[in-house]
Short mmCIF file of C-alpha atoms in Angstrom, two decimals:
data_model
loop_
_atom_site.label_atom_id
_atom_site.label_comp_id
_atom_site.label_asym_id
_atom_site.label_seq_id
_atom_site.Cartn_x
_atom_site.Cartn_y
_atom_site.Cartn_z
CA UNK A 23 142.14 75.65 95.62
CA UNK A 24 139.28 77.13 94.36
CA UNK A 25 138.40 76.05 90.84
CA UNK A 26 134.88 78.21 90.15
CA UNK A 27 133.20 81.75 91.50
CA UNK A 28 129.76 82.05 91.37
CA UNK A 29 128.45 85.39 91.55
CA UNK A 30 124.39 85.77 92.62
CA UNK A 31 122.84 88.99 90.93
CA UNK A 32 119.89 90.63 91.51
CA UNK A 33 117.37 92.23 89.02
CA UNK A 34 120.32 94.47 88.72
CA UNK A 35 122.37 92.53 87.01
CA UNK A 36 125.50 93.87 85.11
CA UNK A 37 127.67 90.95 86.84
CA UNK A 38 125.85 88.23 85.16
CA UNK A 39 125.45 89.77 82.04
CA UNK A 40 129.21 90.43 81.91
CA UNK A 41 130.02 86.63 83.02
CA UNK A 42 127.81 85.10 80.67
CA UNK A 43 128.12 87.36 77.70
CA UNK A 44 130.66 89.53 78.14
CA UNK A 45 128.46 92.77 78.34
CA UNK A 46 129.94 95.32 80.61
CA UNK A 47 127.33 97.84 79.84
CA UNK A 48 125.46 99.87 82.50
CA UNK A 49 121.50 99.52 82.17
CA UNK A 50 119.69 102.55 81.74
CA UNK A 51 117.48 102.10 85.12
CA UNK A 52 118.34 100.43 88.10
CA UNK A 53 115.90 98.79 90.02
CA UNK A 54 115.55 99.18 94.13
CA UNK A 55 115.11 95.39 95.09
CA UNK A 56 115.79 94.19 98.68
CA UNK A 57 119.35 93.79 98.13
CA UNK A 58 120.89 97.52 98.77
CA UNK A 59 124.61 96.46 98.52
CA UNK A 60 123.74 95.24 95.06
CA UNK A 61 121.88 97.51 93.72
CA UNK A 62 124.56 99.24 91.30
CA UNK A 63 125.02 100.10 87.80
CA UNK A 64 128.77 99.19 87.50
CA UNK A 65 130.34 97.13 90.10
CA UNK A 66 133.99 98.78 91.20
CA UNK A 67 135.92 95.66 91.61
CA UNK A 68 135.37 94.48 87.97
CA UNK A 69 138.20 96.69 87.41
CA UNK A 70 140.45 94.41 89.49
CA UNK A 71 138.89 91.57 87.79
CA UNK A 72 139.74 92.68 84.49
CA UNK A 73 143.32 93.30 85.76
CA UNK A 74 143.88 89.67 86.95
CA UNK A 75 142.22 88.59 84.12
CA UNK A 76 144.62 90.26 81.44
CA UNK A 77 147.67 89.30 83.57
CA UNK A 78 147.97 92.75 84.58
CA UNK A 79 147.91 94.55 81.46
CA UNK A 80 147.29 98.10 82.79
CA UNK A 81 146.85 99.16 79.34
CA UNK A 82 144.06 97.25 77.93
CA UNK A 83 142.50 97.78 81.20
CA UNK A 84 142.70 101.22 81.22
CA UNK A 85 141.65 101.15 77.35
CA UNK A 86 138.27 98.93 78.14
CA UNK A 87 137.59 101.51 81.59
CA UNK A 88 138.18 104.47 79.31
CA UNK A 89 135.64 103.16 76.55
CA UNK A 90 133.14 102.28 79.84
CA UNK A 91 133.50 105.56 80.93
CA UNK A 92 133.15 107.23 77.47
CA UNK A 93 130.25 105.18 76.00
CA UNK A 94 128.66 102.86 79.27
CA UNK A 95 129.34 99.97 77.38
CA UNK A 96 132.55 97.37 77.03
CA UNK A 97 132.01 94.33 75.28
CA UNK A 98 134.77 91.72 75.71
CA UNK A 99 136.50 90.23 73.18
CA UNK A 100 135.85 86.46 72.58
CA UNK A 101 139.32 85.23 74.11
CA UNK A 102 138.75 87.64 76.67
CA UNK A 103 135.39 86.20 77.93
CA UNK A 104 136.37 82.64 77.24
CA UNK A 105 139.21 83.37 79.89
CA UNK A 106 136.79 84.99 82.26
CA UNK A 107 134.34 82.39 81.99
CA UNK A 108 137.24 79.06 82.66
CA UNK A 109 136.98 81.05 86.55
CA UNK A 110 133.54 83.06 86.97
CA UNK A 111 130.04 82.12 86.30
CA UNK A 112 126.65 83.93 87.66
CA UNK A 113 123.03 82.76 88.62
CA UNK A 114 120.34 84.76 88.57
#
């Protein structure tokens, strides 16, 4: 079994900043580095990872998606980003 994921960012790096400080907030530029198939604002899949993270609570993930939609920024709640962090980390 897998105990740890690592994600490696680029310059572009909403992963990391959500892993490490629970800010799910899209930057206001995005930088064209070498890595195409990471150069994105918001990553699509953090919406499954926010699913498995809540045990499948479809409501406060559609609650946190609707705020990222309405404002481009999500900030986790403490308990929620001490649970993400026991499986995820990032390195820049």
């Amino acid at each position: 079994p897998l105990r740890r994921l690592v994600a490696g960012v680029n310059s572009n790096d909403i992963t990391h900043r959500t892993f490490t400080a629970g800010e799910f907030h899209r930057s206001d530029h995005m930088e064209k580095t070498l890595s195409d198939a990471i150069n994105i604002q918001v990553p699509y899949n953090m919406e499954r990872i926010f699913y498995y993270l809540t045990g499948e609570d479809e409501a406060i993930v559609t609650a946190w998606m609707h705020e990222m939609d309405r404002s481009g920024r999500l900030t986790l709640p403490a308990p929620w980003l001490k649970k993400l962090q026991e499986v995820f980390d990032s390195r820049r």
